[in-house]
Short mmCIF file of C-alpha atoms in Angstrom, two decimals:
data_model
loop_
_atom_site.label_atom_id
_atom_site.label_comp_id
_atom_site.label_asym_id
_atom_site.label_seq_id
_atom_site.Cartn_x
_atom_site.Cartn_y
_atom_site.Cartn_z
CA ALA A 1 68.29 21.22 114.82
CA VAL A 2 68.62 24.12 117.13
CA PHE A 3 70.43 27.47 116.60
CA LYS A 4 71.91 29.56 119.33
CA ALA A 5 70.44 33.10 118.96
CA CYS A 6 71.92 34.67 122.06
CA PRO A 7 73.34 33.44 125.41
CA SER A 8 69.96 33.11 127.04
CA GLN A 9 67.70 32.10 124.16
CA LEU A 10 67.39 29.16 121.74
CA VAL A 11 65.60 29.28 118.47
CA SER A 12 64.25 26.11 116.86
CA MET A 13 64.46 25.48 113.09
CA GLU A 14 60.66 25.79 112.87
CA GLU A 15 60.69 29.20 114.48
CA LEU A 16 63.55 30.33 112.23
CA MET A 17 61.70 29.19 109.09
CA GLU A 18 58.51 30.93 110.29
CA THR A 19 60.47 34.08 110.86
CA ALA A 20 62.10 33.82 107.48
CA LYS A 21 58.67 33.44 105.87
CA GLY A 22 57.32 36.43 107.65
CA VAL A 23 60.29 38.63 106.67
CA SER A 24 59.81 37.48 103.02
CA ASN A 25 56.16 38.28 103.05
CA MET A 26 56.84 41.64 104.67
CA VAL A 27 59.47 42.53 102.01
CA LEU A 28 57.00 41.63 99.14
CA ALA A 29 54.16 43.53 100.66
CA HIS A 30 56.42 46.52 101.24
CA GLU A 31 57.66 46.41 97.66
CA ILE A 32 54.11 46.37 96.28
CA VAL A 33 52.98 49.32 98.46
CA VAL A 34 55.90 51.69 98.11
CA ASN A 35 56.66 50.94 94.45
CA GLY A 36 53.85 52.42 92.46
CA GLY A 37 55.30 50.83 89.31
CA PHE A 38 55.74 47.38 90.80
CA GLN A 39 55.20 44.59 88.21
CA ILE A 40 55.76 40.88 88.23
CA LYS A 41 58.11 39.94 85.37
CA PRO A 42 59.12 36.64 83.97
CA ALA A 43 62.34 35.27 85.35
CA GLU A 44 65.31 35.53 82.95
CA LEU A 45 67.84 32.82 83.34
CA PRO A 46 71.53 34.08 82.88
CA GLU A 47 72.80 33.49 79.26
CA GLY A 48 75.15 30.41 79.27
CA SER A 49 74.04 29.27 82.68
CA LEU A 50 73.55 25.58 83.47
CA GLU A 51 69.90 26.20 84.41
CA LYS A 52 69.23 27.95 80.97
CA THR A 53 71.07 25.22 79.07
CA VAL A 54 69.13 22.39 80.86
CA LYS A 55 65.79 24.23 80.25
CA GLU A 56 66.50 24.61 76.61
CA ILE A 57 67.51 20.94 76.22
CA VAL A 58 64.39 19.72 77.94
CA HIS A 59 62.13 22.05 75.97
CA LYS A 60 63.71 21.03 72.70
CA ALA A 61 63.30 17.38 73.54
CA PHE A 62 59.61 17.88 74.35
CA TRP A 63 58.81 19.77 71.18
CA ASP A 64 60.89 17.32 69.05
CA CYS A 65 58.78 14.52 70.57
CA LEU A 66 55.60 16.23 69.83
CA GLU A 67 56.64 16.81 66.17
CA ALA A 68 57.67 13.14 65.87
CA GLN A 69 54.30 12.01 67.24
CA LEU A 70 52.43 14.24 64.78
CA SER A 71 54.57 13.04 61.85
CA GLU A 72 53.66 9.34 62.37
CA ASP A 73 51.16 7.65 60.09
CA PRO A 74 48.59 7.76 61.58
CA PRO A 75 49.51 10.65 63.94
CA THR A 76 49.78 10.03 67.64
CA TYR A 77 48.15 12.74 69.79
CA ASP A 78 49.12 11.85 73.34
CA HIS A 79 51.34 15.01 73.82
CA SER A 80 48.96 17.24 71.93
CA ILE A 81 46.07 16.29 74.14
CA LYS A 82 48.19 16.92 77.22
CA LEU A 83 49.00 20.37 75.96
CA VAL A 84 45.40 21.03 75.14
CA GLY A 85 44.60 20.04 78.75
CA GLU A 86 47.15 22.58 80.14
CA ILE A 87 45.82 25.34 77.87
CA LYS A 88 42.24 24.58 79.01
CA GLU A 89 43.24 24.94 82.72
CA THR A 90 45.09 28.14 81.92
CA LEU A 91 42.16 29.67 80.03
CA LEU A 92 39.84 28.65 82.89
CA SER A 93 42.11 30.36 85.39
CA PHE A 94 41.67 33.71 83.54
CA LEU A 95 37.92 33.66 84.17
CA LEU A 96 36.00 35.51 86.81
CA PRO A 97 33.07 33.96 88.69
CA GLY A 98 30.50 35.67 86.40
CA HIS A 99 32.05 34.37 83.15
CA THR A 100 29.64 31.42 82.95
CA ARG A 101 29.08 31.47 79.18
CA LEU A 102 32.88 31.53 78.44
CA ARG A 103 33.42 28.77 81.07
CA ASN A 104 30.83 26.61 79.35
CA GLN A 105 32.34 27.24 75.91
CA ILE A 106 35.84 26.19 77.04
CA THR A 107 34.61 23.15 78.81
CA GLU A 108 32.53 22.06 75.94
CA VAL A 109 35.10 22.56 73.08
CA LEU A 110 38.06 21.41 74.99
CA ASP A 111 36.43 18.29 76.44
CA LEU A 112 39.47 16.01 76.77
CA ASP A 113 37.50 12.80 76.85
CA LEU A 114 35.81 13.75 73.63
CA ILE A 115 39.13 14.81 72.09
CA LYS A 116 40.69 11.44 72.96
CA GLN A 117 37.77 9.60 71.35
CA GLU A 118 38.22 11.71 68.19
CA ALA A 119 41.95 10.89 68.21
CA VAL A 120 41.21 7.17 68.49
CA ASN A 121 38.70 7.39 65.59
CA GLY A 122 41.08 9.50 63.47
CA ALA A 123 38.62 12.42 63.50
CA LEU A 124 40.65 14.89 65.64
CA ASP A 125 41.23 18.29 63.95
CA ILE A 126 44.07 19.91 65.84
CA SER A 127 43.95 23.05 63.66
CA LYS A 128 40.28 23.59 64.61
CA LEU A 129 41.09 23.32 68.29
CA ALA A 130 43.89 25.78 67.94
CA GLU A 131 41.66 28.18 66.14
CA PHE A 132 39.16 28.15 69.09
CA ILE A 133 42.00 28.48 71.60
CA ILE A 134 43.42 31.58 69.79
CA GLY A 135 39.95 33.07 69.58
CA MET A 136 39.37 32.55 73.30
CA MET A 137 42.82 34.01 74.07
CA GLY A 138 41.81 37.13 72.06
CA THR A 139 38.74 37.44 74.12
CA LEU A 140 40.46 37.14 77.51
CA CYS A 141 43.81 38.96 76.92
CA ALA A 142 44.63 42.55 77.73
CA PRO A 143 44.58 45.04 74.83
CA VAL A 144 48.34 45.18 74.95
CA ARG A 145 48.49 41.56 73.77
CA ASP A 146 46.35 41.99 70.61
CA GLU A 147 49.34 42.17 68.42
CA GLU A 148 50.72 38.79 69.80
CA ILE A 149 47.31 37.18 69.24
CA LYS A 150 47.16 38.47 65.72
CA LYS A 151 50.63 36.94 64.98
CA LEU A 152 49.32 33.45 66.24
CA LYS A 153 46.77 33.50 63.42
CA ASP A 154 49.63 33.57 60.83
CA ILE A 155 51.31 30.41 62.17
CA HIS A 156 50.07 27.27 60.40
CA GLU A 157 52.40 24.56 61.48
CA ILE A 158 51.15 22.84 64.57
CA VAL A 159 54.29 22.55 66.66
CA PRO A 160 55.48 26.15 66.21
CA LEU A 161 51.84 27.31 66.83
CA PHE A 162 51.62 25.41 70.17
CA ARG A 163 55.00 26.88 71.20
CA ALA A 164 53.81 30.36 70.36
CA ILE A 165 50.50 29.81 72.15
CA PHE A 166 52.20 28.85 75.40
CA SER A 167 54.55 31.93 75.02
CA VAL A 168 51.61 34.22 74.81
CA LEU A 169 49.76 32.49 77.59
CA ASP A 170 52.76 33.09 79.84
CA LEU A 171 52.48 36.87 79.01
CA MET A 172 48.81 36.74 79.80
CA LYS A 173 49.55 35.09 83.15
CA MET A 174 51.88 37.97 83.92
CA ASP A 175 49.15 40.43 82.92
CA MET A 176 46.60 38.79 85.22
CA ALA A 177 49.12 38.68 88.12
CA ASN A 178 49.93 42.40 87.73
CA PHE A 179 46.23 43.27 87.54
CA ALA A 180 45.69 41.36 90.75
CA VAL A 181 48.57 43.31 92.35
CA SER A 182 47.09 46.66 91.34
CA SER A 183 43.67 45.55 92.65
CA ILE A 184 44.88 44.46 96.09
CA ARG A 185 47.27 47.44 96.68
CA PRO A 186 44.78 49.65 98.42
CA HIS A 187 43.81 46.87 100.73
CA LEU A 188 47.37 45.73 101.23
CA MET A 189 48.48 49.27 102.08
CA GLN A 190 46.12 49.30 105.07
CA GLN A 191 47.15 45.91 106.21
CA SER A 192 50.83 46.37 105.56
CA VAL A 193 51.30 49.24 108.03
CA GLU A 194 50.18 47.24 110.96
CA TYR A 195 51.93 44.05 109.69
CA GLU A 196 55.43 45.83 109.47
CA ARG A 197 54.97 47.64 112.77
CA GLU A 198 54.07 44.31 114.46
CA LYS A 199 57.07 42.60 112.87
CA PHE A 200 59.35 45.42 113.97
CA GLN A 201 57.92 45.47 117.49
CA LYS A 202 58.85 41.77 117.93
CA ILE A 203 62.38 42.53 116.84
CA PHE A 204 62.51 45.51 119.18
CA GLU A 205 61.24 43.42 122.08
CA LYS A 206 64.13 40.96 121.49
CA GLN A 207 66.75 43.70 120.74
CA PRO A 208 65.99 46.91 122.58
CA ASN A 209 68.95 48.55 120.79
CA SER A 210 67.19 48.21 117.50
CA LEU A 211 66.60 51.93 117.36
CA ASP A 212 70.05 53.18 118.23
CA PHE A 213 70.77 54.38 114.60
CA VAL A 214 67.34 55.91 114.34
CA THR A 215 67.95 57.89 117.49
CA ASP A 216 71.29 59.14 116.20
CA TRP A 217 69.68 60.13 112.86
CA LEU A 218 66.83 62.09 114.56
CA GLN A 219 69.20 63.60 117.06
CA GLU A 220 71.41 64.89 114.29
CA ALA A 221 68.41 66.34 112.42
CA SER A 222 67.12 68.03 115.61
CA ASP A 223 70.55 69.56 116.17
CA ASP A 224 70.75 70.82 112.59
CA LEU A 225 67.46 72.62 112.92
CA ALA A 226 68.43 74.04 116.32
CA ASN A 227 71.60 75.39 114.85
CA LEU A 228 69.78 76.87 111.90
CA ARG A 229 67.39 78.69 114.28
CA CYS A 230 70.36 80.04 116.27
CA LYS A 231 72.00 81.35 113.12
CA ASN A 232 68.76 82.65 111.66
CA PRO A 233 66.44 83.70 114.49
CA PRO A 234 63.05 85.05 113.45
CA SER A 235 62.96 88.88 113.43
CA PRO A 236 60.68 90.59 115.92
CA GLY A 237 57.10 90.27 114.69
CA VAL A 238 58.04 87.77 112.05
CA GLY A 239 56.79 84.06 112.36
CA ALA A 240 59.11 81.26 112.22
CA ALA A 241 57.74 79.96 109.01
CA ALA A 242 58.33 83.37 107.32
CA SER A 243 61.99 83.22 108.46
CA GLY A 244 62.59 80.27 106.15
CA VAL A 245 63.75 78.04 108.97
CA PRO A 246 61.43 75.19 110.02
CA VAL A 247 59.99 75.25 113.51
CA LEU A 248 61.69 72.82 115.87
CA CYS A 249 58.78 70.40 116.29
CA PRO A 250 58.55 66.60 115.64
CA ALA A 251 57.01 66.96 112.14
CA ALA A 252 59.79 69.38 111.00
CA VAL A 253 62.53 67.31 112.62
CA GLN A 254 61.27 64.20 110.88
CA ASN A 255 61.10 65.97 107.45
CA TRP A 256 64.57 67.30 107.91
CA ALA A 257 65.79 63.83 108.88
CA TYR A 258 64.31 62.35 105.74
CA LEU A 259 66.04 65.01 103.64
CA LYS A 260 69.36 64.01 105.22
CA LEU A 261 68.85 60.52 103.83
CA LEU A 262 69.42 62.07 100.27
CA LYS A 263 72.88 63.20 101.44
CA TRP A 264 73.85 60.04 103.33
CA ASP A 265 77.43 58.66 103.55
CA HIS A 266 76.52 55.07 102.77
CA VAL A 267 80.03 53.85 102.98
CA HIS A 268 80.87 55.11 106.60
CA ARG A 269 77.49 55.48 108.20
CA PRO A 270 74.92 52.85 109.18
CA PHE A 271 71.51 53.40 107.85
CA PRO A 272 68.54 54.02 110.28
CA GLU A 273 67.06 50.56 111.30
CA THR A 274 63.45 51.44 110.35
CA LEU A 275 64.40 52.23 106.81
CA LEU A 276 66.61 49.24 106.01
CA MET A 277 64.12 47.78 103.53
CA ASP A 278 64.34 51.04 101.47
CA HIS A 279 68.07 51.50 101.89
CA THR A 280 68.74 50.76 98.22
CA ARG A 281 65.85 52.98 97.10
CA PHE A 282 67.16 55.98 98.95
CA GLN A 283 70.67 55.29 97.76
CA GLU A 284 69.47 55.10 94.11
CA MET A 285 67.42 58.29 94.58
CA GLN A 286 70.55 60.11 95.91
CA LEU A 287 72.53 59.19 92.87
CA GLU A 288 69.73 60.11 90.64
CA LEU A 289 69.49 63.57 92.38
CA GLU A 290 73.21 64.11 92.03
CA GLN A 291 73.00 63.52 88.28
CA LEU A 292 69.83 65.77 88.09
CA THR A 293 71.65 68.48 89.95
CA LEU A 294 74.52 68.39 87.43
CA THR A 295 72.04 68.28 84.51
CA GLY A 296 70.16 71.34 85.92
CA ALA A 297 73.49 73.22 86.32
CA ILE A 298 74.48 72.46 82.72
CA LEU A 299 71.10 73.71 81.48
CA LEU A 300 71.15 76.78 83.59
CA VAL A 301 74.67 77.66 82.28
CA MET A 302 73.57 76.93 78.70
CA PHE A 303 70.44 79.15 78.84
CA ASN A 304 72.28 81.93 80.53
CA VAL A 305 74.83 82.07 77.75
CA ALA A 306 72.36 81.49 74.96
CA GLY A 307 69.86 84.08 76.21
CA ALA A 308 66.10 83.86 75.85
CA ALA A 309 66.22 82.49 72.26
CA LEU A 310 66.11 78.86 73.24
CA SER A 311 64.36 79.05 76.57
CA ASN A 312 60.88 78.53 75.07
CA LEU A 313 61.72 75.38 73.09
CA PRO A 314 60.75 72.43 75.33
CA ALA A 315 61.72 69.94 72.60
CA PHE A 316 65.31 71.30 72.59
CA SER A 317 65.53 71.08 76.38
CA ASP A 318 64.47 67.44 76.24
CA LYS A 319 67.01 66.75 73.46
CA ILE A 320 69.88 68.31 75.51
CA LYS A 321 68.73 66.38 78.66
CA THR A 322 68.92 63.16 76.76
CA ILE A 323 72.40 63.86 75.51
CA ILE A 324 73.51 64.91 79.04
CA LYS A 325 72.04 61.67 80.56
CA LEU A 326 73.70 59.48 78.00
CA LEU A 327 77.14 61.21 78.44
CA LEU A 328 76.86 61.06 82.28
CA THR A 329 75.95 57.40 82.36
CA GLY A 330 77.92 55.71 85.04
CA MET A 331 79.06 58.90 86.69
CA HIS A 332 79.09 57.34 90.15
CA LEU A 333 81.46 54.52 89.07
CA PRO A 334 85.08 54.81 90.25
CA SER A 335 86.32 54.59 86.69
CA PHE A 336 84.19 57.62 85.49
CA ASN A 337 86.08 60.72 84.61
CA LEU A 338 83.70 63.59 85.23
CA SER A 339 86.07 66.22 83.86
CA GLU A 340 86.50 64.50 80.50
CA SER A 341 82.85 63.75 80.29
CA LEU A 342 81.91 67.38 80.91
CA ALA A 343 84.30 68.35 78.16
CA THR A 344 82.41 66.12 75.84
CA VAL A 345 79.11 67.55 77.07
CA GLY A 346 80.39 71.07 76.33
CA GLU A 347 81.33 70.15 72.80
CA LYS A 348 78.08 68.37 72.11
CA VAL A 349 75.93 71.12 73.78
CA CYS A 350 77.62 73.83 71.71
CA ALA A 351 77.03 71.92 68.50
CA GLU A 352 73.35 71.44 69.27
CA VAL A 353 72.87 75.09 70.36
CA ASN A 354 74.34 76.39 67.15
CA SER A 355 72.26 74.00 65.09
CA CYS A 356 69.07 75.06 66.91
CA LEU A 357 69.90 78.82 66.65
CA SER A 358 70.46 78.56 62.97
CA GLN A 359 67.25 76.48 62.50
CA HIS A 360 65.19 79.17 64.15
CA GLY A 361 66.87 82.13 62.43
CA PHE A 362 69.16 83.33 65.19
CA THR A 363 72.83 84.11 64.98
CA PRO A 364 75.07 81.10 65.99
CA PHE A 365 77.54 81.47 68.87
CA THR A 366 80.87 83.27 68.15
CA ALA A 367 84.03 81.30 68.92
CA GLU A 368 84.48 83.30 72.11
CA LYS A 369 80.88 82.46 73.25
CA GLU A 370 81.58 78.74 72.58
CA ILE A 371 84.75 78.81 74.63
CA ALA A 372 82.91 80.60 77.49
CA LEU A 373 80.11 78.03 77.51
CA LYS A 374 82.49 75.08 77.32
CA GLY A 375 84.57 76.55 80.15
CA GLN A 376 81.57 77.18 82.37
CA ILE A 377 80.38 73.60 81.89
CA GLN A 378 83.88 72.36 82.55
CA THR A 379 83.93 74.18 85.96
CA LEU A 380 80.86 72.19 87.03
CA ALA A 381 83.25 69.28 87.79
CA ASN A 382 84.47 71.10 90.91
CA SER A 383 82.79 69.86 94.07
CA ASP A 384 82.41 73.37 95.49
CA ASN A 385 80.98 74.96 92.22
CA THR A 386 78.62 77.80 93.16
CA ILE A 387 76.00 76.91 90.43
CA CYS A 388 75.93 73.26 91.45
CA LYS A 389 75.44 74.21 95.00
CA LEU A 390 72.65 76.67 94.00
CA ILE A 391 70.83 73.98 91.96
CA ASP A 392 71.18 71.38 94.76
CA SER A 393 69.96 73.88 97.46
CA ARG A 394 66.83 74.67 95.32
CA ILE A 395 66.10 70.97 94.70
CA GLN A 396 66.31 70.34 98.41
CA THR A 397 63.94 73.23 98.99
CA PHE A 398 61.40 71.93 96.56
CA LEU A 399 61.51 68.38 98.07
CA GLU A 400 61.15 69.88 101.66
CA SER A 401 58.16 72.04 100.51
CA TYR A 402 56.54 68.87 98.93
CA LEU A 403 56.93 66.95 102.11
CA THR A 404 55.67 69.87 104.29
CA SER A 405 52.63 70.26 102.03
CA GLY A 406 51.15 67.13 103.59
CA HIS A 407 47.98 66.01 101.93
CA GLN A 408 48.19 68.48 99.00
CA LYS A 409 48.32 66.62 95.69
CA SER A 410 49.59 69.71 93.78
CA PHE A 411 53.29 70.50 93.63
CA PRO A 412 54.81 73.55 95.17
CA ALA A 413 56.18 76.39 92.95
CA ILE A 414 59.27 75.47 91.07
CA PRO A 415 62.29 77.41 92.39
CA GLY A 416 63.87 79.76 89.87
CA GLY A 417 66.23 78.19 87.34
CA LEU A 418 64.86 74.65 87.72
CA GLY A 419 62.10 74.98 85.07
CA PRO A 420 63.99 72.79 82.55
CA ILE A 421 64.24 69.84 85.03
CA GLN A 422 60.76 70.30 86.46
CA ARG A 423 59.34 67.04 85.17
CA GLU A 424 62.32 64.98 86.54
CA MET A 425 62.09 66.71 89.93
CA GLU A 426 58.35 66.07 90.21
CA GLU A 427 58.82 62.40 89.33
CA ILE A 428 61.50 62.00 92.06
CA ALA A 429 59.31 64.00 94.50
CA VAL A 430 56.46 61.50 94.10
CA LYS A 431 58.76 58.49 94.66
CA TYR A 432 60.42 60.20 97.59
CA ALA A 433 57.22 61.34 99.31
CA ARG A 434 55.65 57.81 98.83
CA LEU A 435 58.61 56.27 100.69
CA VAL A 436 58.64 58.91 103.40
CA ASN A 437 54.92 58.96 104.13
CA TYR A 438 54.70 55.19 104.26
CA ASN A 439 57.59 55.10 106.57
CA LYS A 440 55.92 57.65 108.81
CA MET A 441 52.68 55.68 108.88
CA VAL A 442 54.58 52.58 110.08
CA PHE A 443 57.08 54.02 112.50
CA SER A 444 55.82 57.38 113.73
CA PRO A 445 54.94 55.90 117.12
CA TYR A 446 58.63 55.04 117.66
CA TYR A 447 59.83 58.40 116.30
CA ASP A 448 57.36 60.29 118.55
CA VAL A 449 58.75 58.67 121.62
CA ILE A 450 62.37 59.37 120.59
CA LEU A 451 61.60 62.97 119.63
CA SER A 452 59.67 63.71 122.87
CA LYS A 453 62.91 62.91 124.74
CA LEU A 454 65.19 64.91 122.29
CA LEU A 455 63.17 68.09 122.25
CA ASN A 456 62.99 70.18 125.41
CA LYS A 457 59.74 70.63 127.31
CA GLU A 458 59.28 74.26 126.33
CA GLU A 459 59.43 73.59 122.63
CA SER A 460 57.30 70.45 123.09
CA GLN A 461 54.44 72.59 124.53
CA LEU A 462 54.59 74.73 121.39
CA PHE A 463 53.73 71.84 119.12
CA GLY A 464 51.32 70.16 121.53
CA GLY A 465 48.38 70.79 119.22
CA ILE A 466 50.34 69.73 116.08
CA SER A 467 50.00 66.11 115.09
CA CYS A 468 51.85 64.03 112.57
CA LEU A 469 50.15 63.05 109.30
CA SER A 470 47.02 61.15 110.10
CA PHE A 471 46.88 57.54 108.98
CA ALA A 472 43.99 58.28 106.52
CA GLY A 473 45.67 61.37 105.15
CA SER A 474 48.86 59.59 104.59
CA LEU A 475 46.94 56.61 102.96
CA LEU A 476 45.42 59.11 100.47
CA LEU A 477 48.80 60.53 99.69
CA LEU A 478 50.21 57.07 98.90
CA MET A 479 47.30 55.85 96.78
#
């Protein structure tokens, strides 16, 4: 079969499948590198689905057959021996090359030929084999599985025990796979940059317009910075950095462009081509920041009304944040009523504040103060609310400072009023910087070419000695 890719080019099925394989590999490698919490998880079939129903029927039939064989007089061990063989291979797969003693133990005790002879002669002790298997699993499993191993020792019926053993072995396989992922991440990180750049280059060679949206994105960021400099020119004798407006150089334009992704109109604007694999991540981060902005605004209003009495109680702040998060769940859904939810937040916050004040020996709010707090929280629903804009601006400043800090591991100073949401901001900043810096490592050569055309020659000479993040430095930041 042949597919027509464009008027002048034909792509064979083999080429198409190879490309699909390459894209799939690239997506997986990218996921492992940029997602510090990446883990392989067991596949969960949808409840009530045909696949789940068939799987349950087949499994039940197998275990029923095993129970029937073991109930015969004398017992038949065909299925049991096959299961022991599978368990043996699984245990051996967990071993490292240096585990010679354990390998010999498993091979000797789970010798299938010997087990078959014992079965024929009526001398097979399945319980004894299960005891050895559980002991070996306890030796090889991660500490997190100790409780599951302990529970196996309390199961005395053979069929339920075998089922439980296979269930725990599946968990151990996941643990081993995730250990392998964490082990290869540093090596994969180095290889993935060249791999993704090479794949994109092939696309770019076939479709020269593959950077059109990237160009628009960087052009807009450059224009934004130029306009800011016009509105806020440095005073005589004051450096550009001291003026608070980033210098118009490639590094600053890129950082500004990445910040714009957190305010993106995903409905009406196409996303930059080089960031498509992370489109969902940036979108989720944007929604997360919008909720965090509202949370920060509620906390700022609450502490302003309550005064200093509650500001030094971290546990109280955490409790209020949990309540706010729960009540704002789904705030980006069309059916969500923000005004009504904030009214509920106001009621709940007032109740918690009064309870905490009383608990620590302070005077609870008067009715007037409660009305004032509820009213201020309610006004946060307005899109042009001054407090929300202030919190949003300071969060953006924090993220920009973290990006600009380059190779520094420490966080910049927390802007005023954001102390109660510091932990959440830092968590987002780490995820955000990981995405940005990895993207820079892969695509900076393309961005540099585009920016050299966008920025005028005079400004280009100013940043001639300034380079982008080095590959090694960016690698350290991502590790």
